[in-house]
Coordinates of C-alpha atoms and ligand atoms in Angstrom, one line a residue:
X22 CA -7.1 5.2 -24.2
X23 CA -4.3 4.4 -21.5
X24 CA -4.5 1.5 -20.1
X25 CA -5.5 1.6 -16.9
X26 CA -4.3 0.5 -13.3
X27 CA -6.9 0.2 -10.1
X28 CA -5.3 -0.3 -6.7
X29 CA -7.0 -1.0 -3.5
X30 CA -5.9 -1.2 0.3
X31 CA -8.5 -3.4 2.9
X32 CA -10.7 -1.0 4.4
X33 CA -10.0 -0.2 7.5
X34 CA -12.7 -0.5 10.4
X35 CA -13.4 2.1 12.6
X36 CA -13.3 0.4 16.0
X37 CA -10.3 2.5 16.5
X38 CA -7.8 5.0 15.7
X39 CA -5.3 4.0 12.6
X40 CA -1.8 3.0 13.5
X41 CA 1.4 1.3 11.8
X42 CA -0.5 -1.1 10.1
X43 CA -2.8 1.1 8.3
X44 CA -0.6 3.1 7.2
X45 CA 2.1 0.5 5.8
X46 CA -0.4 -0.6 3.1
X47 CA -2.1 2.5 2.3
X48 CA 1.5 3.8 1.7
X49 CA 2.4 0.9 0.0
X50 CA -0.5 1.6 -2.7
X51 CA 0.0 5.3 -2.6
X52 CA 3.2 4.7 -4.1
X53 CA 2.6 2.4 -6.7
X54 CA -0.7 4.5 -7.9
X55 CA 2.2 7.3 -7.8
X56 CA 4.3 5.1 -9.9
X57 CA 1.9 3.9 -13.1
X58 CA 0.2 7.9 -12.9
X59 CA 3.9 8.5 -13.4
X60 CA 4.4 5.8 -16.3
X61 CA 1.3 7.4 -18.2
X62 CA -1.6 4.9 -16.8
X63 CA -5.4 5.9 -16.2
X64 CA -4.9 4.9 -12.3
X65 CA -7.7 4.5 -9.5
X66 CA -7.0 4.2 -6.1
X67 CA -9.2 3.5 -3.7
X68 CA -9.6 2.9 0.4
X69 CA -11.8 3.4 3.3
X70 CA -14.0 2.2 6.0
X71 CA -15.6 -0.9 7.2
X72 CA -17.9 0.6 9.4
X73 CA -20.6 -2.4 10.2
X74 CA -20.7 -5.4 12.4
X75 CA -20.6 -6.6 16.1
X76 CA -16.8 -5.1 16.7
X77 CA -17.6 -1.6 15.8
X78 CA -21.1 -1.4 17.7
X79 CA -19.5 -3.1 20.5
X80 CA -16.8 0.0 20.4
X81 CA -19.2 2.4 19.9
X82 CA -21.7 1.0 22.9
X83 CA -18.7 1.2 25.1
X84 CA -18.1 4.9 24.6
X85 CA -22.2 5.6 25.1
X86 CA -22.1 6.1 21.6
X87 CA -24.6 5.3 18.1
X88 CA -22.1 2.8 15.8
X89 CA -22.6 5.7 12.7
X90 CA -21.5 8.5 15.6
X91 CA -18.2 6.6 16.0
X92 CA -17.6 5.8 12.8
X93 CA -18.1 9.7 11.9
X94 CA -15.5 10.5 14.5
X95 CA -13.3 7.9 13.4
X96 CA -13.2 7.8 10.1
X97 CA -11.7 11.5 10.1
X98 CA -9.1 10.1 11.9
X99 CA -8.6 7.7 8.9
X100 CA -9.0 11.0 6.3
X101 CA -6.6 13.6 8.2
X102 CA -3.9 10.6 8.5
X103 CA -3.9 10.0 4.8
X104 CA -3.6 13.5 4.2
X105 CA -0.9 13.9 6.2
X106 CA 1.0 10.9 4.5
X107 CA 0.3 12.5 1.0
X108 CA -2.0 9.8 0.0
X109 CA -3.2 10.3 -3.2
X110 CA -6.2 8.2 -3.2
X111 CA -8.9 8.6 -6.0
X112 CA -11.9 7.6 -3.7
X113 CA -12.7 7.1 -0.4
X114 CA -15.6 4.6 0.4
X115 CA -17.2 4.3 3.6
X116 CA -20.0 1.1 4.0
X117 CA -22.0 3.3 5.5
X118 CA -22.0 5.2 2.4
X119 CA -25.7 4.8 0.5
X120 CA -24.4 3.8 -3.1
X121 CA -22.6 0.6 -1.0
X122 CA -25.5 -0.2 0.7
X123 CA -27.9 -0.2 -2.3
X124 CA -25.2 -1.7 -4.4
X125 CA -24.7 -4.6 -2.0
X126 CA -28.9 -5.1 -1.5
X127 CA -28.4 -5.8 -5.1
X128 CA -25.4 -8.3 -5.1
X129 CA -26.6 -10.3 -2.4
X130 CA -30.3 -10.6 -4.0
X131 CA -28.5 -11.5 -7.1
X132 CA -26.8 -14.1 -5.0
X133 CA -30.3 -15.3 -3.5
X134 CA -31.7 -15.3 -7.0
X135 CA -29.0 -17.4 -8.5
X136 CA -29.4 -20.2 -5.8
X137 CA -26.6 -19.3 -4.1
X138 CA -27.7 -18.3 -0.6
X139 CA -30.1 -20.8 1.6
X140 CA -31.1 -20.5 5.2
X141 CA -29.4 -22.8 7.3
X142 CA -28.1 -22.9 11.4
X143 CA -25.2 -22.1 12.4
X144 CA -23.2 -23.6 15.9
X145 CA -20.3 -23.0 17.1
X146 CA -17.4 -20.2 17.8
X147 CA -17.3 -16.7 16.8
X148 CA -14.6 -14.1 16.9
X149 CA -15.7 -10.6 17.4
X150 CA -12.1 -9.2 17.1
X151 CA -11.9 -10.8 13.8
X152 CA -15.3 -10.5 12.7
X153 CA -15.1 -14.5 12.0
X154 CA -16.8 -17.8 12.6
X155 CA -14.3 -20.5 14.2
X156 CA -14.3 -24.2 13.7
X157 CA -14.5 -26.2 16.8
X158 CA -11.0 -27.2 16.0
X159 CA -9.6 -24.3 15.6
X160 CA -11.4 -23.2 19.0
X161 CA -9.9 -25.7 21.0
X162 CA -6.5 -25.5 19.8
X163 CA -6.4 -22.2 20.9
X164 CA -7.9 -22.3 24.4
X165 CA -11.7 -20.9 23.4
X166 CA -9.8 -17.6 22.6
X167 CA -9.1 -15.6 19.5
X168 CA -5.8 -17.2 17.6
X169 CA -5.0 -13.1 16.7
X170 CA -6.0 -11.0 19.3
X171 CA -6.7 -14.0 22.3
X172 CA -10.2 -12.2 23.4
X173 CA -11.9 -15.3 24.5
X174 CA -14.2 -17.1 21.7
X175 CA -17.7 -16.0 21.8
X176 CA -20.4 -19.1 21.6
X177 CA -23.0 -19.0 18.7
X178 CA -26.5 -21.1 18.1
X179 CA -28.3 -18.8 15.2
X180 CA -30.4 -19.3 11.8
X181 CA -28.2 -18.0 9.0
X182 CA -28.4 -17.8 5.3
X183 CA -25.4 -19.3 3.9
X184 CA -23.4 -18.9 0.5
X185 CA -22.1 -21.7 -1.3
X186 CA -18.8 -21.5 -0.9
X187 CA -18.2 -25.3 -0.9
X188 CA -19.9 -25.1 -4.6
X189 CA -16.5 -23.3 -5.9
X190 CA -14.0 -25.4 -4.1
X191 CA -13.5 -26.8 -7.6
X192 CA -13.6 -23.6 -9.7
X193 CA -11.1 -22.4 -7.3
X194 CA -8.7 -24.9 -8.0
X195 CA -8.6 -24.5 -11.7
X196 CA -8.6 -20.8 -11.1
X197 CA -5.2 -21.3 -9.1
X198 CA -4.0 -23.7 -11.2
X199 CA -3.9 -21.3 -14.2
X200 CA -3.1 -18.0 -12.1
X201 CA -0.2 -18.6 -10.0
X202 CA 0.3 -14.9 -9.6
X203 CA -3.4 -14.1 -8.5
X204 CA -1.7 -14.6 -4.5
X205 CA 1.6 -13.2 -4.1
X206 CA 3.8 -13.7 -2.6
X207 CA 4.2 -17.3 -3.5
X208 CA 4.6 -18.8 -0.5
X209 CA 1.4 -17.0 0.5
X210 CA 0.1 -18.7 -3.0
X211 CA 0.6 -22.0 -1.5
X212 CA -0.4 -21.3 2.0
X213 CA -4.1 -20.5 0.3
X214 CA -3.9 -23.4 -2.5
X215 CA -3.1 -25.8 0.2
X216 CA -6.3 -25.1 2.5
X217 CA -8.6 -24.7 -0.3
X218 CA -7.8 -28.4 -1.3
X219 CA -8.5 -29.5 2.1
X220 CA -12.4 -28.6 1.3
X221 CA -14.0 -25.5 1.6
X222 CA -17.3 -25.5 3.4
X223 CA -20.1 -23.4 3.2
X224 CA -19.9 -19.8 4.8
X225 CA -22.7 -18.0 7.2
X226 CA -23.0 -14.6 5.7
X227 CA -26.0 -13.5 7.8
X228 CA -26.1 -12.6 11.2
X229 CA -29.9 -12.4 12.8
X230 CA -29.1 -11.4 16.4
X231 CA -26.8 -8.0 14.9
X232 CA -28.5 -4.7 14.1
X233 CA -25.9 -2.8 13.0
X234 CA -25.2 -4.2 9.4
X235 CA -27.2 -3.8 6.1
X236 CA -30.1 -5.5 6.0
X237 CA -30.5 -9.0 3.6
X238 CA -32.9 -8.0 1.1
X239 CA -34.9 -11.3 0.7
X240 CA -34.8 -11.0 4.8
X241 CA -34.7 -8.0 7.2
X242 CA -34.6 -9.6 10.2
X243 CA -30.9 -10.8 9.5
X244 CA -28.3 -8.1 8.5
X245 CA -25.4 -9.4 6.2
X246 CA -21.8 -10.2 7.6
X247 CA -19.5 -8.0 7.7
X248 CA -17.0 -9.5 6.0
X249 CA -19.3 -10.3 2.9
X250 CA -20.4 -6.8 3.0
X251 CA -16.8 -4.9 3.5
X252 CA -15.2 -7.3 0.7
X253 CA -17.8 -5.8 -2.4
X254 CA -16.5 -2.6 -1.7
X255 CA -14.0 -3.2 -4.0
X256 CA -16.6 -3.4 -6.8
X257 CA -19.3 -1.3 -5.3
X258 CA -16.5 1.4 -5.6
X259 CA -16.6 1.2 -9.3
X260 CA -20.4 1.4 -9.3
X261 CA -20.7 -2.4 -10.2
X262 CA -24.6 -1.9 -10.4
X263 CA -24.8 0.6 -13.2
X264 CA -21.0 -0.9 -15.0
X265 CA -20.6 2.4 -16.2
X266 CA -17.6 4.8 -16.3
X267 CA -15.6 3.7 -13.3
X268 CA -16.0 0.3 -14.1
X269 CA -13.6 -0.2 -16.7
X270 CA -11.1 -0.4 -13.8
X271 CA -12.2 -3.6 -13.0
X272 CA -10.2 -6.0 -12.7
X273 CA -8.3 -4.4 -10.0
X274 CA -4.5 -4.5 -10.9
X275 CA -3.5 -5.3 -6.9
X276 CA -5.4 -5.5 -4.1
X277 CA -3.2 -5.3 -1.5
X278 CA -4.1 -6.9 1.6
X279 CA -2.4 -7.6 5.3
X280 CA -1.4 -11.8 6.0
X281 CA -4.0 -12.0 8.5
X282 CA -7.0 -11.7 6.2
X283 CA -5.7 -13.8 3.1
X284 CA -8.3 -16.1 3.4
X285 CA -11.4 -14.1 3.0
X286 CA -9.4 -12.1 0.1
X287 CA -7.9 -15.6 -2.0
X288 CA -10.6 -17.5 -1.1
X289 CA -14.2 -16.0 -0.5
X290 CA -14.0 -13.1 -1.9
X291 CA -12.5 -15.0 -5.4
X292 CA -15.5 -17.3 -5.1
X293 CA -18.2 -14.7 -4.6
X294 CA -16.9 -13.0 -7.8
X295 CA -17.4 -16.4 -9.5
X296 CA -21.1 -16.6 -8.4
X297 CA -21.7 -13.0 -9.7
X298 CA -20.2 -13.9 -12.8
X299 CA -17.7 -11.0 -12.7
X300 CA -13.3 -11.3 -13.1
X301 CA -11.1 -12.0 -10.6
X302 CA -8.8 -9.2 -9.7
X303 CA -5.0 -9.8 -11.0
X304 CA -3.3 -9.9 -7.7
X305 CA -4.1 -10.3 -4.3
X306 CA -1.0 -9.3 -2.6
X307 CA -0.6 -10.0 1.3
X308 CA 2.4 -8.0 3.3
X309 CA 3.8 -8.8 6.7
X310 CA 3.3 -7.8 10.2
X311 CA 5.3 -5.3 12.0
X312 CA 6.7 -5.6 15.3
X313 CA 7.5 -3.0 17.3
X314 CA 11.2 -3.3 19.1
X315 CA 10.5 -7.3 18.8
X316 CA 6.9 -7.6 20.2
X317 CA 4.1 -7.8 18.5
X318 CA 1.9 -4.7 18.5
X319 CA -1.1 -5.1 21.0
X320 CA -4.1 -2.7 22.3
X321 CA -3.3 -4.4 26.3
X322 CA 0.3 -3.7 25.8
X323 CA -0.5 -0.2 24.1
X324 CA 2.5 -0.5 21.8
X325 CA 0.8 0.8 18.5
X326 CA 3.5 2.8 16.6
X327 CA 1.8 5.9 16.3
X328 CA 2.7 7.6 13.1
X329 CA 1.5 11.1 14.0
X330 CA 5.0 11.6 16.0
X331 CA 7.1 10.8 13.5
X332 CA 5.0 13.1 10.9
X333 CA 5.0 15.5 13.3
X334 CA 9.0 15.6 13.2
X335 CA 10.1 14.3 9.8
X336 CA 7.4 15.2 8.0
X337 CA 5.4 12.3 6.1
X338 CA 8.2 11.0 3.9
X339 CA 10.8 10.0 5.5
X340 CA 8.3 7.6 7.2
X341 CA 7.4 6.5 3.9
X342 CA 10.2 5.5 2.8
X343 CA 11.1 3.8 5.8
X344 CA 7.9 1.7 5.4
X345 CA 9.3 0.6 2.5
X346 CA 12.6 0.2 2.6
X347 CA 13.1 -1.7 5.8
X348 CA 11.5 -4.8 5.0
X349 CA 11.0 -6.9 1.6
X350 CA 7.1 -6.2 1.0
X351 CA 5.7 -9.6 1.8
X352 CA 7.7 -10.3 4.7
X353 CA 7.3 -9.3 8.5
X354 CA 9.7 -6.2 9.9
X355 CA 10.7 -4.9 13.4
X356 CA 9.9 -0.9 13.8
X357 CA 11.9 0.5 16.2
X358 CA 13.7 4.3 16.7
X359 CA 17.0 3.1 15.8
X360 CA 16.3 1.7 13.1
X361 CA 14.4 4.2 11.9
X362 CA 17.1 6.8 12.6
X363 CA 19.6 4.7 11.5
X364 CA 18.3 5.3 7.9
X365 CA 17.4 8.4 8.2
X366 CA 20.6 9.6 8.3
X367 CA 22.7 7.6 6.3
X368 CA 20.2 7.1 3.3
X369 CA 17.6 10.2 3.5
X370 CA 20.6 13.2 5.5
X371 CA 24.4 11.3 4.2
X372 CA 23.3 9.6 0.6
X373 CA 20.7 11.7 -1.1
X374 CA 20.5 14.5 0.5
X375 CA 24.4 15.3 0.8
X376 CA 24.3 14.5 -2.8
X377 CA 21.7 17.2 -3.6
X378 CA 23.1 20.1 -2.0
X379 CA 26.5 19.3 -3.3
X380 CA 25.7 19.0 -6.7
X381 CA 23.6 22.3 -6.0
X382 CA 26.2 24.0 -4.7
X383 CA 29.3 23.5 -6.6
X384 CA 26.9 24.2 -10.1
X385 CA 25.9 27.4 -8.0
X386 CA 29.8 27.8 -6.8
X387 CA 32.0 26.8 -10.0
X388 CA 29.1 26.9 -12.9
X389 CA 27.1 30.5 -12.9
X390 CA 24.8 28.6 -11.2
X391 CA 23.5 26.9 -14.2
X392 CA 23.7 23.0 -15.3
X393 CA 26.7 23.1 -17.4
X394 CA 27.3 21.7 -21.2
X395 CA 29.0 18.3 -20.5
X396 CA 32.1 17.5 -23.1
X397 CA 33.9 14.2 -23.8
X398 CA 33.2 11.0 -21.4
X399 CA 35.3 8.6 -19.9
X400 CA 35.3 5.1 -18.0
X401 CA 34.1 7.4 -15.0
X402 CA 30.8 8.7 -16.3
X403 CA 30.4 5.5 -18.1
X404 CA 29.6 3.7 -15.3
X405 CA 27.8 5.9 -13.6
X406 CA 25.5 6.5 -16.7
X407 CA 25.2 2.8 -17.0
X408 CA 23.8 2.5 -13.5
X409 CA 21.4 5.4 -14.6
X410 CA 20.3 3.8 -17.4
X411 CA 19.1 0.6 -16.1
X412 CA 17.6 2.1 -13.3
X413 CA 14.3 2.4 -15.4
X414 CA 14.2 -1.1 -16.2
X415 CA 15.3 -2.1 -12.6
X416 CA 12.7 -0.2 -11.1
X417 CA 9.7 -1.2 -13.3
X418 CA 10.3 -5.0 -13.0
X419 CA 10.5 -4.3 -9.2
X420 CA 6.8 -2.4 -9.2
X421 CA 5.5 -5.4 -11.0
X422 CA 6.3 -7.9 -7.6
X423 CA 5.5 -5.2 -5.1
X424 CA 9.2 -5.3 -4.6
X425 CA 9.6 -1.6 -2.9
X426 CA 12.7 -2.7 -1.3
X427 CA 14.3 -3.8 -4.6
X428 CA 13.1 -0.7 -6.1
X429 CA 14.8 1.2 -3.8
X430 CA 17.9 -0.6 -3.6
X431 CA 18.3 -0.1 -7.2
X432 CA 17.5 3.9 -6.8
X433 CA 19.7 4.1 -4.0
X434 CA 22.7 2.6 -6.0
X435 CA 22.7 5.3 -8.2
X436 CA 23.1 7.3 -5.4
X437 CA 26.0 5.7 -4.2
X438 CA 27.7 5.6 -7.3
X439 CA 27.4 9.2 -7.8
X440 CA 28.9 10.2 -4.5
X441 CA 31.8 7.8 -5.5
X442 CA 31.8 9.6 -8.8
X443 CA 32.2 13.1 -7.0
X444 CA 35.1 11.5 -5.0
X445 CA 36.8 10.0 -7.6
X446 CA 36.5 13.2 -9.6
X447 CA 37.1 15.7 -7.3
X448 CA 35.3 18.4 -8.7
X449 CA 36.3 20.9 -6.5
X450 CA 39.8 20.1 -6.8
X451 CA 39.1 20.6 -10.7
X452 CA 37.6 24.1 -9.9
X453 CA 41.2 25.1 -8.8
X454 CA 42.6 24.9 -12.5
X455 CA 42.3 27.0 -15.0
X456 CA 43.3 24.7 -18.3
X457 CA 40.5 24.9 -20.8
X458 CA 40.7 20.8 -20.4
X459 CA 40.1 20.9 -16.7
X460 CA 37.3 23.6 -17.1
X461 CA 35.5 21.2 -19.4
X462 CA 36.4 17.9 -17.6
X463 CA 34.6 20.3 -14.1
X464 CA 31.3 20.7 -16.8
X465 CA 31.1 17.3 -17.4
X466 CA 31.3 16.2 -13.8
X467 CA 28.8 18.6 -12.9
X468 CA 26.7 17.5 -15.8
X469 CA 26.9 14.3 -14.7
X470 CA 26.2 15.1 -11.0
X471 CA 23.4 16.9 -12.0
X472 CA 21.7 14.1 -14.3
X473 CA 22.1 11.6 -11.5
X474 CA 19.8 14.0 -9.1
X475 CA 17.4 14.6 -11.7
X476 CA 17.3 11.0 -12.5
X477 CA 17.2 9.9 -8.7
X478 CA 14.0 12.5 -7.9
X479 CA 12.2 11.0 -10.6
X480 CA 12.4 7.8 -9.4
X481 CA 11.8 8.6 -5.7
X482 CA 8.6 10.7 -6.4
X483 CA 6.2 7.9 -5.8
X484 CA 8.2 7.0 -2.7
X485 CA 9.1 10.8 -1.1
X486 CA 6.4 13.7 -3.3
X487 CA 6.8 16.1 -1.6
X488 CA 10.8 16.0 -0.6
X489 CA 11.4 15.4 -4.5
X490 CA 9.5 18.1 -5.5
X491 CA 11.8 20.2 -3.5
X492 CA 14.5 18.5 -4.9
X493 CA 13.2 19.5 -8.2
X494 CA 12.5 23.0 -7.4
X495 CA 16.3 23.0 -6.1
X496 CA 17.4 21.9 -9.6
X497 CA 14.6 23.9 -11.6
X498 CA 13.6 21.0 -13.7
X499 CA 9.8 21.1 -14.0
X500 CA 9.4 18.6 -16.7
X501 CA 7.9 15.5 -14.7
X502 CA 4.3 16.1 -14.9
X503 CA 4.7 16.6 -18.7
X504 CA 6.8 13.7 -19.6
X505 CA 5.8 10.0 -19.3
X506 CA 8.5 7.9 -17.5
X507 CA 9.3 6.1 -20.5
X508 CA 11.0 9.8 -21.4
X509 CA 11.6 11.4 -17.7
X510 CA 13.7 8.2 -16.5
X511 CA 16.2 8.2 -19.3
X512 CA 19.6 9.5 -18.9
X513 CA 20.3 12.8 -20.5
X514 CA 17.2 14.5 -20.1
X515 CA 18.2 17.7 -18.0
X516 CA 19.1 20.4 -20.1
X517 CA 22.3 21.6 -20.2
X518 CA 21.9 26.0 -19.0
X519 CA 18.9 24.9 -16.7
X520 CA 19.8 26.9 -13.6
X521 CA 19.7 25.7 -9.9
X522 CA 18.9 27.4 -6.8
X523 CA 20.1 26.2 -3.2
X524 CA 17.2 25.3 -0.8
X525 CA 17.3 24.0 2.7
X526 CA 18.7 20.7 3.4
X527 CA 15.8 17.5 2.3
X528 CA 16.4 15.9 5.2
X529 CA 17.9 17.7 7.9
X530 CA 20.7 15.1 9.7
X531 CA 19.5 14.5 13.4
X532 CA 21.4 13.2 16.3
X533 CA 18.6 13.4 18.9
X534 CA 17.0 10.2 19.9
Ligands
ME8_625 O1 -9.1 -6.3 8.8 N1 1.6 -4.9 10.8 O2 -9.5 -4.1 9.1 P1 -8.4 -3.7 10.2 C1 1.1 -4.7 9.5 N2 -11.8 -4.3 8.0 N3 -0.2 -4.7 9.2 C2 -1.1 -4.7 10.1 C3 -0.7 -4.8 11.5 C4 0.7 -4.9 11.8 N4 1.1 -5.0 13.0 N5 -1.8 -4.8 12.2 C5 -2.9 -4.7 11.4 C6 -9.8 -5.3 8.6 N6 -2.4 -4.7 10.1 C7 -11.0 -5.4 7.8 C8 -10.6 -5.4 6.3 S1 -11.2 -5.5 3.7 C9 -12.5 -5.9 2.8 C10 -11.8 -5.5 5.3 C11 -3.2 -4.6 8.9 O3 -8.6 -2.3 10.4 C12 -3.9 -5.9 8.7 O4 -3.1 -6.8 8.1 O5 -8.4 -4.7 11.3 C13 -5.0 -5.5 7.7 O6 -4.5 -5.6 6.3 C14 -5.2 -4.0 7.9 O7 -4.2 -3.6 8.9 C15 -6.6 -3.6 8.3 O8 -6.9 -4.0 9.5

């Protein structure tokens, strides 16, 4: 059996339509569920919708509208933008969704049964925005308004029921003492260790004034929090309940998660696990915010970065890659045109995709058109093979941090060094002799050339699919689905005779803004 890999992104309410920040982590999991399918693991990948609580009904009651009618029109939004991003996700769950509502009746009467719930009151501050209570503290600090979004703080007096959060303060601790890679990156580690040694206290996870939740099973007159009920979806996925089939992805490998909701990831949700007796997941990984041109992203200032244009143009990877390449996962990034054009060209148009149709063109031009038989090597192809060599290694210890950047660089050196390799060889100069040792010195550069695309499409599949499948269909090498990467990402795997066949440019250089 292969071991297996389960990936999940937050999911993503419905209140709206998806933007930047949506997309950066669903990409981000796309890619490395594209990766360890690629390395031979049984991967899951799941996403989807948090479609309860006061935020969505309040949405929905502005536009005249039942909360499920807006989350049906939403959530497509949500589907046809994955799509168009080449998500590959296994599932798709929606909280709306019967098997999560049954499945989480069942948790939270576990939770009852177990002495872990009791009916308390609750007084203070509550966020809608954020779907979170606030501590009087907290409250003032920031004006009576939302630290995140600064809606103004909305006052609360209600009977709740209330887990025991305080209970596993201890637990916790150990757990984090023993796991320093269950929160990455480690800074975000210590952020999290930090506040749960201040004291955690108990957490309201009822609400008895909301209709539009799922109903508390020992209670029907309160429905359950929103947050309580979006976070077992990572479980309720798997079909906790029955703990068949799907459930041997549990624990999840990476949970990747946004900075602004670390706490209910590294703390609650851990410690809700704990009361249902059930494994923390590896890795709760939390990537930064995006600006866009330096100011943070806002509904009142309308400044979303709307993926859809930049699909509609470039087609869905070369946004991917960007994503991915401009900041070091974990860290916060600016998005702006320039930038993003800026790499387009040099990396996507100049470094790769110059590379492909070269190499393309000069086996078409000087080598029948098929990958020639390479002869003897020298210093040259040395170290270019080296650099394609450790590539595999580079890029595997890379996936295991989330490092996408690193991973890149890595790929993208090999890309450099080949087009340094094709200057300092000059096949084309070699194409003008006719001495049997320049004719094979030509096959061997071409060889090499050739190796180095192979070897870069491989690599960048998870990244750019559909581009490197083009890339492979350029070079006729068909061979990636039916090798594991421990074979694919070596060097010397293309086939001397395989023929090649010139296709339009990858990515097509562009001057207009
Ligand atoms: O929080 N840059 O959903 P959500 C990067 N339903 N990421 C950003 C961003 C930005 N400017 N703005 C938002 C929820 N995000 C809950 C999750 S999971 C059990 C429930 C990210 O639709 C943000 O960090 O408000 C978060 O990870 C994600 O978008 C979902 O936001």
């Amino acid at each position: 059996m292969p071991e297996t890999f389960y990936v999940t992104t937050p999911i993503y309410y419905v209140n709206d339509v998806p933007h930047i920040g949506h997309a950066y982590t669903t990409v981000a999991a796309d890619v490395l569920a594209r990766y360890y399918r690629l390395a031979g693991r049984d991967v899951h990948f799941l996403t989807g919708t948090d479609e309860h609580g006061q935020k969505i009904a309040q949405a929905a009651a502005r536009q005249n509208l039942q909360p499920i009618q807006l989350a049906d029109r939403v959530v497509e939004d949500f589907r046809s933008l994955w799509q168009r991003l080449d998500i590959s996700n296994d599932d798709f769950i929606r909280t709306t969704e019967t098997r999560h509502e049954q499945q989480l009746a069942a948790i939270m009467s576990k939770l009852v049964e177990q002495g872990n719930i009791y009916s308390g009151h609750y007084e203070g501050w509550y966020s809608v925005t954020e779907e979170q209570f606030v501590s009087e503290t907290e409250a003032v600090e920031n004006d009576y308004k939302c630290a995140m979004s600064g809606t103004p703080l909305q006052r609360v007096k209600e009977e709740n029921y209330f887990f025991r959060l305080s209970k596993f303060q201890d637990r916790l601790l150990a757990y984090l003492d023993e796991h320093r890679d269950f929160v990455k990156p480690a800074a975000r580690f210590n952020e999290v260790y930090s506040r749960v040694k201040e004291g955690l206290r108990d957490l309201a996870i009822s609400r008895p004034s909301l209709e539009w939740g799922i109903r508390m099973p020992n209670d029907p007159s309160h429905t359950i929090y929103v947050w309580v009920d979006a976070l077992c979806n990572y479980i309720t996925g798997l079909n906790y309940t029955d703990q068949q089939d799907a459930w041997r992805y549990w624990p999840a490998d990476v949970q990747l998660i946004g900075k602004d909701i670390l706490w209910f990831h590294a703390v609650i949700w851990p410690c809700l696990l704990m009361a249902l007796d059930v494994e923390l997941p590896r890795c709760v990984f939390a990537h930064g915010w995006w600006t866009h041109n330096g100011q943070r992203m806002s509904k009142s200032l309308g400044n979303f970065v709307d993926p859809s244009g930049y699909l509609d143009r470039f087609g869905p990877d070369a946004f991917r890659y960007f994503l991915l390449r401009e900041v070091p996962f974990g860290r916060d990034g600016d998005f702006s045109d320039e930038s993003f054009l800026r790499r387009y060209n040099s990396e996507l148009a100049n470094d790769l995709g110059n590379l492909l149709s070269r190499t393309v063109n000069m086996i078409e031009r000087y080598c029948d058109g098929r990958v020639p038989q390479p002869g003897g090597s020298t210093a040259q192809e040395d170290s270019l093979q080296t650099v394609g060599r450790q590539l595999a290694g580079r890029v595997d210890s890379a996936f295991v941090d989330c490092k996408f950047h690193t991973a890149l660089e890595s790929i993208l050196a090999l890309a450099t060094e080949a087009n340094r390799y094709i200057d300092s060889t000059k096949p084309f100069a070699l194409a003008k002799q006719t001495d049997p040792a320049s004719r094979e010195r030509l096959r061997t550069v071409l060889y090499h050339c050739g190796e180095s695309v192979r070897l870069l499409g491989v690599f960048l599949t998870p990244f750019m699919p559909g581009s490197m499948s083009r890339l492979f269909e350029q070079l006729c090498w068909d061979q990636l689905e039916r090798m594991p990467l421990s074979q694919s990402g070596q060097w010397s795997v293309l086939p001397a005779g395989t023929p090649v066949r010139q296709g339009p440019p990858l990515f097509p250089r562009t001057d207009r803004k």
